[in-house]
Coordinates of C-alpha atoms in Angstrom, one line a residue:
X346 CA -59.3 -152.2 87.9
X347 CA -55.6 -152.7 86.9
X348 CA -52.5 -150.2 89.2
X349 CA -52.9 -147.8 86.4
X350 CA -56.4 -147.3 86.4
X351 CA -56.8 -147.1 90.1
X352 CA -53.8 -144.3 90.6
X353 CA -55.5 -142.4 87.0
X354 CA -59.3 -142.7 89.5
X355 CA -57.2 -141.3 92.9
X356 CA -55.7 -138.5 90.6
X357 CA -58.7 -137.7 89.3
X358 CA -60.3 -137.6 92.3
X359 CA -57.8 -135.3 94.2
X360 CA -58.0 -133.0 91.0
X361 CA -62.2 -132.6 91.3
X362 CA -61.4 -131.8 95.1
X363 CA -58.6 -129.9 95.0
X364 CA -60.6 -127.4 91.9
X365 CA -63.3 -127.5 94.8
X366 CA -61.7 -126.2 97.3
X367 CA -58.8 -124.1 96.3
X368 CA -59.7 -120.6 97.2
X369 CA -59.5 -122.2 100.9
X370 CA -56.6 -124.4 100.5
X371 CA -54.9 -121.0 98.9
X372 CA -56.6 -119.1 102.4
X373 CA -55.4 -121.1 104.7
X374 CA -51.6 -121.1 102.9
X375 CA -51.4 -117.5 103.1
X376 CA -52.7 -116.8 106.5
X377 CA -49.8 -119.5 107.8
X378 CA -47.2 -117.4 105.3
X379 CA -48.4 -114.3 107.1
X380 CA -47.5 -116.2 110.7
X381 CA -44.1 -118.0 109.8
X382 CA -42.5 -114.7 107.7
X383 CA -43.7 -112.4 110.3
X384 CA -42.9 -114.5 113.7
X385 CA -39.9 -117.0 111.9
X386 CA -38.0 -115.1 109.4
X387 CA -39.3 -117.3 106.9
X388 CA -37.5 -120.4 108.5
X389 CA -33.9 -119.1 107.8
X390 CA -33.8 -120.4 111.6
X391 CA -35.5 -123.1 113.7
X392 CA -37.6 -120.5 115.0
X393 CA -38.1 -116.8 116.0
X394 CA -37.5 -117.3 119.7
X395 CA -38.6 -114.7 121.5
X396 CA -40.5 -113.0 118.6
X397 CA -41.9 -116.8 117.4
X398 CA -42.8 -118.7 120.2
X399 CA -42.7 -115.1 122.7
X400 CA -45.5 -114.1 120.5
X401 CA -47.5 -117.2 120.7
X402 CA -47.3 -117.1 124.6
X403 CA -48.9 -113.4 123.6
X404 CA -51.6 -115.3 121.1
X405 CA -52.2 -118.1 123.8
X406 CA -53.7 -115.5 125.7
X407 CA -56.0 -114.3 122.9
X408 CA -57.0 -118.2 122.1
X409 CA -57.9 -119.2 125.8
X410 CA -60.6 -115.7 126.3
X411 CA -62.1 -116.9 123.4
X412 CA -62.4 -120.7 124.0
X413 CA -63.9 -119.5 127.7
X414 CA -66.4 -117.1 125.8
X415 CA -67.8 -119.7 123.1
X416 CA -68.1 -122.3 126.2
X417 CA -69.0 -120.5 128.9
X418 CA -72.2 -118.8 127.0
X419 CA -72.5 -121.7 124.2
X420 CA -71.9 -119.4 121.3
X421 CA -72.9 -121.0 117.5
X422 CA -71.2 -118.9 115.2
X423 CA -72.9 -118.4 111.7
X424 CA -70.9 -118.4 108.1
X425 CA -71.3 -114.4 108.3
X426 CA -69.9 -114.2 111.0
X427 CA -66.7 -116.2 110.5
X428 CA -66.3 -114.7 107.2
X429 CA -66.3 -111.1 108.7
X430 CA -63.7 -112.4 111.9
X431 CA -61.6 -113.9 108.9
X432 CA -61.8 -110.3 107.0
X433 CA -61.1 -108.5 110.1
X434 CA -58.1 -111.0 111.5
X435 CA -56.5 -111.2 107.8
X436 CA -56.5 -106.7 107.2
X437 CA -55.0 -107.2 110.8
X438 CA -52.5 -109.7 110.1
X439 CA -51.6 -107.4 107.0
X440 CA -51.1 -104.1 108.5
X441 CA -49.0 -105.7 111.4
X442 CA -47.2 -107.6 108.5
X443 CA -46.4 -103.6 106.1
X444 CA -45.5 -102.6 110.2
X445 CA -42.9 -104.6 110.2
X446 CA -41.6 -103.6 106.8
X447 CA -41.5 -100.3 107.5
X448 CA -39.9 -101.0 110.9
X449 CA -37.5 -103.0 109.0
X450 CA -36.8 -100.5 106.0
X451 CA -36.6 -96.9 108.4
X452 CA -34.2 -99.4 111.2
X453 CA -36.4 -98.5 114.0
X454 CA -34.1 -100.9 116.5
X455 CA -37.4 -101.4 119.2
X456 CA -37.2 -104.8 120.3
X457 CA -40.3 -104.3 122.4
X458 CA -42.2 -102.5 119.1
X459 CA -41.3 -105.5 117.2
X460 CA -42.4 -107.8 119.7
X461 CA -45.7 -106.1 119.3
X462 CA -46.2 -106.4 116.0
X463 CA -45.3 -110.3 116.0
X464 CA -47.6 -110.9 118.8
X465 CA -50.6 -108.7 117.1
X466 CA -49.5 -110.7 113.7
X467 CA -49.3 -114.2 115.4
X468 CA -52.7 -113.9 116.9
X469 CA -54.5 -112.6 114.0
X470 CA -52.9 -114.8 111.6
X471 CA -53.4 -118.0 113.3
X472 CA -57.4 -117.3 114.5
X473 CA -57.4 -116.5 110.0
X474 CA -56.2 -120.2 110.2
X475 CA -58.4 -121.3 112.2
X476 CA -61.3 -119.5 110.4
X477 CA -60.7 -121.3 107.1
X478 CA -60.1 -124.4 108.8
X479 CA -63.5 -123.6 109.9
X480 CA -64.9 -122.7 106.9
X481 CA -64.3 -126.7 105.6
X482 CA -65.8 -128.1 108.5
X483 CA -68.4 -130.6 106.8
X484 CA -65.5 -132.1 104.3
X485 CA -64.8 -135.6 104.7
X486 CA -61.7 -137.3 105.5
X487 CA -59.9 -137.2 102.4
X488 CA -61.1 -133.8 101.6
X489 CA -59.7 -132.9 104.9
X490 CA -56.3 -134.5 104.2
X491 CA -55.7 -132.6 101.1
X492 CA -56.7 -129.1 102.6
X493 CA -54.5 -129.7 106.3
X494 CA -51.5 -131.4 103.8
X495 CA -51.9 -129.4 100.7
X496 CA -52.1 -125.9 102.4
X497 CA -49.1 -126.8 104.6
X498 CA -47.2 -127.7 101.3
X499 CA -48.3 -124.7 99.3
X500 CA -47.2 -122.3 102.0
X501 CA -43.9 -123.7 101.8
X502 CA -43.9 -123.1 98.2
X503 CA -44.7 -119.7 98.8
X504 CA -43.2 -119.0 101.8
X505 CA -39.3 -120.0 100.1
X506 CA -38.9 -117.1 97.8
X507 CA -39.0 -114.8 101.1
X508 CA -35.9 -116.2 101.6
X509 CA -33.5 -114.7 99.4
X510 CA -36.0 -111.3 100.1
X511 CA -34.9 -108.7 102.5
X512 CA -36.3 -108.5 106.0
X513 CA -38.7 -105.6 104.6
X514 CA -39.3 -107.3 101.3
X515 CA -40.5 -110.5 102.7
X516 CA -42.3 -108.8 105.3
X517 CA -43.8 -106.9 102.5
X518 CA -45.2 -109.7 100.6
X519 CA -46.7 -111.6 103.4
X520 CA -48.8 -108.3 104.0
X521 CA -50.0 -108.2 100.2
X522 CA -50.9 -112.0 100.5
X523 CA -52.3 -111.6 103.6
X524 CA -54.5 -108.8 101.9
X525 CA -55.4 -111.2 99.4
X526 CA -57.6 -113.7 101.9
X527 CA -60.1 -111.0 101.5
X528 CA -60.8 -111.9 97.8
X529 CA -60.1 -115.4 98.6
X530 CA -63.5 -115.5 100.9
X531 CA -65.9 -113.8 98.4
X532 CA -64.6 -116.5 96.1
X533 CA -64.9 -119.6 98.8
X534 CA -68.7 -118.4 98.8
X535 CA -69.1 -118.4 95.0
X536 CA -67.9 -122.2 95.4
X537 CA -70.4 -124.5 95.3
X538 CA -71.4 -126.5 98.6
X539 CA -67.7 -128.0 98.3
X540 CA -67.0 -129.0 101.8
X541 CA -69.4 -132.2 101.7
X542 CA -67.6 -133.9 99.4
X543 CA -66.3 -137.1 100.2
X544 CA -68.8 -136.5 103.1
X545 CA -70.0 -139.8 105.0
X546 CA -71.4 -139.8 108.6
X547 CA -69.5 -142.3 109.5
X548 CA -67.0 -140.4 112.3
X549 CA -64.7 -143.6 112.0
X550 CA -63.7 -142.6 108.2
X551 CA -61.4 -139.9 110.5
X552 CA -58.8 -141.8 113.0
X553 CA -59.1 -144.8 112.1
X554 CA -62.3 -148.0 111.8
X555 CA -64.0 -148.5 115.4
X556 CA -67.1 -150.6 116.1
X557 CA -68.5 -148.4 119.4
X558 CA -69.5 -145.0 119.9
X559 CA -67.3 -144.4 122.7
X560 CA -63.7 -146.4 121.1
X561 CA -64.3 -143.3 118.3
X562 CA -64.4 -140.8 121.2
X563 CA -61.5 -142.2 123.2
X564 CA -59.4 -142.3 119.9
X565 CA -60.3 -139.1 119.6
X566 CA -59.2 -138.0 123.2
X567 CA -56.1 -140.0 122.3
X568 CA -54.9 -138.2 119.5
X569 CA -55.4 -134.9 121.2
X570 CA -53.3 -136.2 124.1
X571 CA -50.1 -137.5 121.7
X572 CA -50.6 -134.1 120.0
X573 CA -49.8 -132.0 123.6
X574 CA -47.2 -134.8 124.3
X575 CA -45.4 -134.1 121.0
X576 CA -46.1 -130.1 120.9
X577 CA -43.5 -130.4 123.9
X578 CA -40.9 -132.7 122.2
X579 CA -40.5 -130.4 119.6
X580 CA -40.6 -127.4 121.9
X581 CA -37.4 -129.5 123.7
X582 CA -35.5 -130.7 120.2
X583 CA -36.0 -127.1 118.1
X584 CA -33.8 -125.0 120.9
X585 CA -31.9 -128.0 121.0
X586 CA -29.7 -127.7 124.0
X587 CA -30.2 -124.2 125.1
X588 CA -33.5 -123.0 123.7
X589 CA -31.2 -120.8 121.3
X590 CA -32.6 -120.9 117.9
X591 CA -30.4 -122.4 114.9
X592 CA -29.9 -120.9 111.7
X593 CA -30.1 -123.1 108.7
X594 CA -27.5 -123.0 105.6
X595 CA -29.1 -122.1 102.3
X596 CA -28.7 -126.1 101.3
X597 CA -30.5 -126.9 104.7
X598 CA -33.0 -124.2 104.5
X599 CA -34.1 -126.1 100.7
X600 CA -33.9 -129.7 102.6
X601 CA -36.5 -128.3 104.9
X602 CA -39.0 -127.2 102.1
X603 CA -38.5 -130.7 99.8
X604 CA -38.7 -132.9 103.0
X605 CA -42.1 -131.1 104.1
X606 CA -43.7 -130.9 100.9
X607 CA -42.6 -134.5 99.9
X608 CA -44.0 -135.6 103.4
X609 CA -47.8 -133.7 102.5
X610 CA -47.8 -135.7 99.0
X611 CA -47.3 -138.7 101.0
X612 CA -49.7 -137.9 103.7
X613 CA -52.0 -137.4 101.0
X614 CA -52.0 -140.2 98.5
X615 CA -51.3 -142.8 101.7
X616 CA -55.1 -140.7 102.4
X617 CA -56.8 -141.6 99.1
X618 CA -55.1 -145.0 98.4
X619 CA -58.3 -146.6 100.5
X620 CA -61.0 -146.0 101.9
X621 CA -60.4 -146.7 105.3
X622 CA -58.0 -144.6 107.1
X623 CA -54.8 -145.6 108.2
X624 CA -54.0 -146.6 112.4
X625 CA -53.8 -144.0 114.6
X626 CA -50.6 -146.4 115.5
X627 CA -49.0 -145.7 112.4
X628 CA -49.1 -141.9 112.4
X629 CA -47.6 -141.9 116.1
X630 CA -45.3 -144.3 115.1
X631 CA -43.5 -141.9 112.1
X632 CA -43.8 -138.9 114.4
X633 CA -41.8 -140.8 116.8
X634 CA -39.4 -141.8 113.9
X635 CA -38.9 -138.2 113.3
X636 CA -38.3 -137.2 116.8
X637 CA -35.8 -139.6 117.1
X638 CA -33.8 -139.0 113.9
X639 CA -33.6 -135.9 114.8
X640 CA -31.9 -136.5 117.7
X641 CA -29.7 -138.8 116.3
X642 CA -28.5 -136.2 113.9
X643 CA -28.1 -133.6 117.0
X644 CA -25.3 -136.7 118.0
X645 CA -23.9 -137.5 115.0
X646 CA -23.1 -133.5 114.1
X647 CA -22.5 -131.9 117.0
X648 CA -20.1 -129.1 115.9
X649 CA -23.6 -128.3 112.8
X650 CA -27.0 -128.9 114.2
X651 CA -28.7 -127.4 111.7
X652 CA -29.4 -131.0 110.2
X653 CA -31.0 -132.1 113.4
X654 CA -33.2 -128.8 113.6
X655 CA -33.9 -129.2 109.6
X656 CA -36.1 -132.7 110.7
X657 CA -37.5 -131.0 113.8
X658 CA -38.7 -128.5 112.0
X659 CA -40.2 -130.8 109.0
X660 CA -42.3 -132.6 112.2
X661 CA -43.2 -129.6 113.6
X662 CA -44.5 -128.6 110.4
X663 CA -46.0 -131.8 109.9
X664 CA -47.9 -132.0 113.4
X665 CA -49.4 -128.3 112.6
X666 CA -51.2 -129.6 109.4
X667 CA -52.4 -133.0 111.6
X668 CA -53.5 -130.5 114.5
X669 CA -56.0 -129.2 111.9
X670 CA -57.0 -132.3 110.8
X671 CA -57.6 -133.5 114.1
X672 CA -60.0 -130.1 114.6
X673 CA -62.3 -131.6 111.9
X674 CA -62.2 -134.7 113.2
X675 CA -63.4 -133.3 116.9
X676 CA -66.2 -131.6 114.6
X677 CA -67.3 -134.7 113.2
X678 CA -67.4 -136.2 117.0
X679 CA -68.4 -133.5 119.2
X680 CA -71.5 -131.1 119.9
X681 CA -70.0 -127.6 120.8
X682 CA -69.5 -124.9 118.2
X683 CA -66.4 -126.1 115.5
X684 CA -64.8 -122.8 116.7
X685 CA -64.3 -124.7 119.6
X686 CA -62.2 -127.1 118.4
X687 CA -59.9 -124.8 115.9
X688 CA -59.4 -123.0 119.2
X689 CA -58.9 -126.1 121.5
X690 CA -56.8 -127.5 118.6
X691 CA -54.3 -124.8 118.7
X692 CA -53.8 -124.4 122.2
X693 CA -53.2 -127.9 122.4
X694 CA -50.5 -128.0 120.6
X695 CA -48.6 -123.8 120.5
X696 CA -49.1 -123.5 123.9
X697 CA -46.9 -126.5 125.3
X698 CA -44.6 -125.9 122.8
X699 CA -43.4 -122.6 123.6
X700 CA -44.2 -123.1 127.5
X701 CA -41.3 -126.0 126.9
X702 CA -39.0 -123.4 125.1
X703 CA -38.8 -121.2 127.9
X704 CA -38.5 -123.7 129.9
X705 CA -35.8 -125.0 128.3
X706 CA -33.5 -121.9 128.9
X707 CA -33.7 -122.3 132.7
X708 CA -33.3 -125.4 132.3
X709 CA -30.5 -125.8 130.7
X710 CA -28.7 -123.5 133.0
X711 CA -28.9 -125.2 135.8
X712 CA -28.2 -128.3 134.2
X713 CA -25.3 -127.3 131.7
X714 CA -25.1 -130.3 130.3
X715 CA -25.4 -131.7 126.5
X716 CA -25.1 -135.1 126.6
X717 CA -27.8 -134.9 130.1
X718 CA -30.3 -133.4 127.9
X719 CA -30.0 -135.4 125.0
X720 CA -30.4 -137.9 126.9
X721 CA -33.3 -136.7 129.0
X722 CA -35.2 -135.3 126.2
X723 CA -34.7 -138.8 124.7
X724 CA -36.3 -140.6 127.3
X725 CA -39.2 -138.2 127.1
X726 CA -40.0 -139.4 123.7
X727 CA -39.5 -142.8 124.5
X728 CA -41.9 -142.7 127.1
X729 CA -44.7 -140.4 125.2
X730 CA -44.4 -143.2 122.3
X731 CA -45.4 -145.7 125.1
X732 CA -48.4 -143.7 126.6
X733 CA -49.5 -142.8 122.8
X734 CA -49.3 -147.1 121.8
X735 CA -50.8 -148.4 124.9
X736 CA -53.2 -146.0 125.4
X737 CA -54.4 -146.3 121.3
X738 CA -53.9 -150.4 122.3
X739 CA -56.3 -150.2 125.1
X740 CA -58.9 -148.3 123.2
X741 CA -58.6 -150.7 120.4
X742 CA -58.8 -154.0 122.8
X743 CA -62.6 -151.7 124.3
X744 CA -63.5 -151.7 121.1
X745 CA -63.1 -155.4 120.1
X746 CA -64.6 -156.3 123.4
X747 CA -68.1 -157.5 123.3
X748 CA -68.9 -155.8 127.1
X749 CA -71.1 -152.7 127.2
X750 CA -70.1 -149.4 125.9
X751 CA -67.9 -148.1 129.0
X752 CA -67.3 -145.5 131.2
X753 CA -66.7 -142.1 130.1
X754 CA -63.1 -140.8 129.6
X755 CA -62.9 -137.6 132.0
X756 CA -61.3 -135.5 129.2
X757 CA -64.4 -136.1 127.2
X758 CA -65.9 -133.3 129.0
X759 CA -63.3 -131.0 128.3
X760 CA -62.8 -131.5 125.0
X761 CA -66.6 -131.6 124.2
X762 CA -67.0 -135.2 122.9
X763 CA -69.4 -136.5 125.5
X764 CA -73.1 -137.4 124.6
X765 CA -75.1 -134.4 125.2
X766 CA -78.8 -133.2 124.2
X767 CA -76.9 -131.3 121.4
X768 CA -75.7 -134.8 119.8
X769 CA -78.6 -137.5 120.7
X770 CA -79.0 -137.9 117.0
X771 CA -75.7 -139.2 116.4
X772 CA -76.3 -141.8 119.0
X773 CA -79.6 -142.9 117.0
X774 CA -78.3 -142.4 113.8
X775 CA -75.0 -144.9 114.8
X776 CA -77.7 -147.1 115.6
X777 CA -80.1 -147.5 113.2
X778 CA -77.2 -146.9 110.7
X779 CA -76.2 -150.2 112.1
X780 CA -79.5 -152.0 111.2
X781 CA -78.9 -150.1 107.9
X782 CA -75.2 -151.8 106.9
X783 CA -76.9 -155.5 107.9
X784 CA -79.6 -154.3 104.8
X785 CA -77.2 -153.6 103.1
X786 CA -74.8 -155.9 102.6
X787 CA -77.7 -158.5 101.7
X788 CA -78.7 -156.2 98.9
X789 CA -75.5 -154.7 98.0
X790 CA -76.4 -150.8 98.8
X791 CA -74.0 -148.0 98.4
X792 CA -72.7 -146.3 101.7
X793 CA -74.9 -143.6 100.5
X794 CA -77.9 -145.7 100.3
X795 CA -77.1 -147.0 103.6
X796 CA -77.0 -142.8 105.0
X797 CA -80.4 -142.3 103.2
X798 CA -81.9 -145.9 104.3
X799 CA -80.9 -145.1 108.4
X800 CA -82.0 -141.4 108.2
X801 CA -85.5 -142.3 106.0
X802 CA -85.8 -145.1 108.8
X803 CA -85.7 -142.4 111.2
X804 CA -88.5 -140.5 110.3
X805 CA -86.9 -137.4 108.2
X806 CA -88.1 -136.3 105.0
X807 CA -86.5 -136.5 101.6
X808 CA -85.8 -132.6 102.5
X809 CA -84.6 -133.0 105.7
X810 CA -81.9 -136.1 104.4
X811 CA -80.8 -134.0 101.7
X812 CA -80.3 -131.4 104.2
X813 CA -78.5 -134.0 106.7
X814 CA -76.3 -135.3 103.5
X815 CA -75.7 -131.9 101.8
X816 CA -77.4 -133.6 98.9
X817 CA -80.5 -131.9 96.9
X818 CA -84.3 -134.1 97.7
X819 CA -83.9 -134.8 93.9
X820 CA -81.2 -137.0 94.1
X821 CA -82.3 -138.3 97.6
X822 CA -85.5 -139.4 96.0
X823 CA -83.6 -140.9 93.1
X824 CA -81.3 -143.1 95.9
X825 CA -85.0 -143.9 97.7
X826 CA -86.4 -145.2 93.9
X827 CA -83.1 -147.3 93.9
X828 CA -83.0 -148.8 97.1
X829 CA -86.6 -149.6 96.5
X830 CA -85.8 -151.2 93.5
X831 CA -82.7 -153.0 95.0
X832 CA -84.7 -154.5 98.1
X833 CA -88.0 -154.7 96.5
X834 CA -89.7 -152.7 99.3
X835 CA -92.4 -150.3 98.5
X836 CA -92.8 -148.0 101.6
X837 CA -90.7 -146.5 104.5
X838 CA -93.1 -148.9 107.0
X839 CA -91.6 -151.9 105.5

C-alpha cells in the first residue's frame, strides 16, 4: 500500500472509532471541563492552589474509602450501576459548579464556602471521569488512545473560551456542560457494543510486545510506579520555587492549549501508525524531555516563569490522559473490579502531586533558596528517569530470558495484577493462544482466527467465543468455516 493509502486507511480508521465512541469521548471532556474551570480558573494560572490541589487532598479522601470498600468486600459493579454513580456525580458536579457562579456573581468573599464547593466539585467531577473511563473498559489499545488523547484535547478546546468569560460565566458553563453528561449516557447506551473495537486479548497490544505472562505484569507495575514518580515532579516544577501558582499571559495561556492538543494528535496517530505499541522507554523518555525543558525555561527566564509553567502544565496534562490509559491497561491485566483501577489510577498520580505542593511551601522556607531547588528538583528527575529505564531494562532483559517465569513483584498484590482464581483463564488462554500463533503462522490465520482457534481449543462454544470476543456466534461460525477451510481440519478434536 503506497504513504498515501496507508495514512487515507489510519484516517479512516480513527474516523469509524472516533463516530463510535463520541458521546464518551464528549463525557469524559466535559466532566474534566467541570474539574479544571471549577478547581483551576480555566488555566489562567498553573494551578488553583489551595482551591486546585487543596481540593484534591479533599477528593483523595473520597477516592481511598472507595478503593478500601470495592477491595475490602470485592465489589463488581454492573453498567447500571455506574451509569447511575455517573448521573448522580455529574448533577453533583453541576450544582457545585452554578454554586460557584452565584458565589461569584452576589461576591460572597468565603474562602472556606469556596473551598467547599471546589472540593465537593473536584470529587464529583473526577469519580464522572473515572466512570466514563469505565464505561470503555473492553476497547483496545488504539481505541483507548484516541478516547484518553482525544478527550484531553477536546476539553481544551472547550475549556479555552472560559477564558475570556467572567469568574460566574465560566463557572456557569461548566455547570450546563456538566448537566449535559446526563444525555451523553442515554446516548453511550444507544451505541452499539463500541468499546470492543480494535479489541484483541492480547494484554501486550497495551505497554508495549512481551513474550511472558509476568514481563506484561511487571511493565505494568512499572508504568504505575514512573506515573507516582512523575505526579511528584510536576507537583515540584508547577509551584516552581515556592509552591505559589503562576499566572499565564493571554499569548502563554494559547501556547498551553496548541502545545497540548498538538501533543494528543501526536500521541494518537504515533498510536495507529502500527500495530504494535510503542516502548514504554520512549514515553518515559519525552516525559522526561518535558520535565527538563521546563526547567530549563525556569533558568533561562527567571524575571517570567510563566513559559516554564506553560510546558509543565502541557505534561501534566499529558500524564492525566496516559494515567487513564494506563487504568485500561490494568483492566486488561488484572482480576479486581475496573473501578479499581480508575480509582487506583487516580490516586496514583493527584495524590503525590498535591502532597508535593504543600510540601513545597515548607520547604522552600526553610531552604530559601532558588538556584538550591532548581537544582534539587533537577536531580530528582534525573534520578526518576534512571529508576523508570533500568527498571523497564530489567523487565525487558526477564522477558528475553529463556529461565522460568519469575518471582512475583510485591506490588503486584497491591495493584491487583497477580494470578488469582478470578483470572486462571487468562493464564490458559496465553497458553494455548501460544499453540494457536505456531498454527497460525503455517496457515496464515488472522489474529482473530488465532482468538477463535485458542478459545474453540479450549472447549467454549461458538456462543461462549462470541461472548469472550464481543463478536455475534454468526460471525464466529463464519471465522470456524474459514479456518477450517485454511487448515483443512474438519473437527475441534483435530
Amino acid at each position: 500500500m503506497s504513504e498515501e493509502g496507508k495514512i487515507n486507511a489510519t484516517l479512516s480508521e480513527m474516523g469509524r472509532y472516533a463516530a463510535a465512541i463520541w458521546p464518551m469521548l464528549v463525557g469524559l471532556s466535559f466532566s474534566r471541563m467541570g474539574v479544571i474551570v471549577g478547581g483551576y480558573g480555566s488555566y489562567q494560572s498553573s494551578d488553583g492552589g489551595l482551591f486546585g490541589d487543596g481540593a484534591v487532598l479533599v477528593a483523595s479522601a473520597v477516592m481511598v474509602a472507595l478503593i478500601v470498600i470495592v477491595a475490602k468486600r470485592d465489589i463488581q459493579l454492573s453498567d447500571r450501576e455506574v451509569c447511575l454513580l455517573l448521573c448522580v456525580c455529574a448533577s453533583v458536579e453541576s450544582g457545585a459548579l452554578a454554586s460557584l457562579s452565584v458565589c461569584s456573581v452576589r461576591v460572597i468573599d468565603s474562602q472556606q464556602i469556596r473551598f467547599l464547593l471546589c472540593s465537593l466539585n473536584c470529587a464529583a467531577g473526577s469519580l464522572s471521569m473515572l466512570c466514563w473511563v469505565w464505561r470503555i473498559r473492553s476497547a483496545g489499545p488504539k481505541v483507548s488512545i484516541l478516547f484518553t488523547f482525544g478527550a484531553l484535547a477536546l476539553s481544551e478546546l472547550v475549556i479555552f473560551p472560559c477564558v475570556f468569560l467572567s469568574p460566574a460565566g465560566g463557572y456557569a458553563a461548566a455547570a450546563c456542560a456538566s448537566l449535559f453528561q446526563l444525555g451523553l449516557v442515554r446516548k453511550s447506551k444507544e451505541q452499539p457494543d463500541v468499546p470492543t473495537l480494535d479489541r484483541a486479548l492480547n494484554r501486550n497490544e497495551y505497554l508495549g510486545s512481551m513474550r511472558k505472562g509476568s514481563s506484561l505484569l511487571r511493565i505494568s507495575v512499572v508504568s504505575g510506579v514512573g506515573l507516582g514518580l512523575m505526579a511528584i515532579v510536576v507537583g515540584l516544577l508547577r509551584g516552581f520555587p515556592d509552591g505559589s501558582s503562576i499566572v499565564f499571559s493571554r499569548s502563554a495561556r494559547i501556547g498551553y492549549m496548541l502545545l497540548c492538543v498538538a501533543a494528543c494528535v501526536v500521541v494518537i496517530l504515533r498510536g495507529f501508525s502500527s500495530r504494535k505499541r510503542r516502548s514504554s522507554v520512549e514515553i518515559w523518555i519525552a516525559v522526561e524531555a518535558m520535565a527538563f525543558l521546563s526547567l530549563l525555561l525556569y533558568a533561562a527566564f527567571p524575571d517570567d516563569l510563566q513559559w516554564g509553567a506553560m510546558v509543565v502544565t502541557v505534561l501534566n496534562a499529558i500524564l492525566v490522559a496516559y494515567g487513564q490509559y494506563l487504568m485500561l491497561a490494568f483492566m486488561d491485566s488484572g482480576w479486581r473490579d475496573p473501578f479499581y483501577y480508575c480509582l487506583g489510577g487516580w490516586l496514583v498520580f493527584f495524590l503525590p502531586r498535591a502532597l508535593t505542593r504543600m510540601l513545597q511551601m515548607v520547604t522552600f522556607g526553610i531552604m530559601g533558596n532558588i538556584q538550591l531547588m532548581m537544582v534539587s528538583i533537577a536531580l530528582f528527575v534525573a534520578a526518576s528517569g534512571q529508576v523508570m529505564t533500568l527498571m523497564i531494562m530489567r523487565t525487558y532483559k526477564l522477558d528475553l530470558d529463556d529461565s522460568p517465569e519469575g518471582k512475583r513483584v510485591v506490588l503486584q498484590g497491591l495493584m491487583g495484577l497477580e494470578v488469582s482464581p478470578n483470572n486462571l483463564f487468562e493464564v490458559r488462554f496465553a497458553a494455548m493462544r501460544e499453540n494457536a500463533q505456531e498454527l497460525g503462522r503455517r496457515f496464515n490465520l488472522s489474529d482473530r482466527e488465532i482468538d477463535v482457534v485458542a478459545l474453540y481449543a479450549l472447549g467454549f462454544t461458538q456462543k461462549r467465543v462470541g461472548e469472550q470476543l464481543f463478536i455475534s456466534p454468526a460471525t464466529v461460525h463464519e471465522y470456524v468455516k474459514r479456518i477450517y477451510t485454511k487448515t483443512d481440519l474438519h473437527s475441534r478434536q483435530e
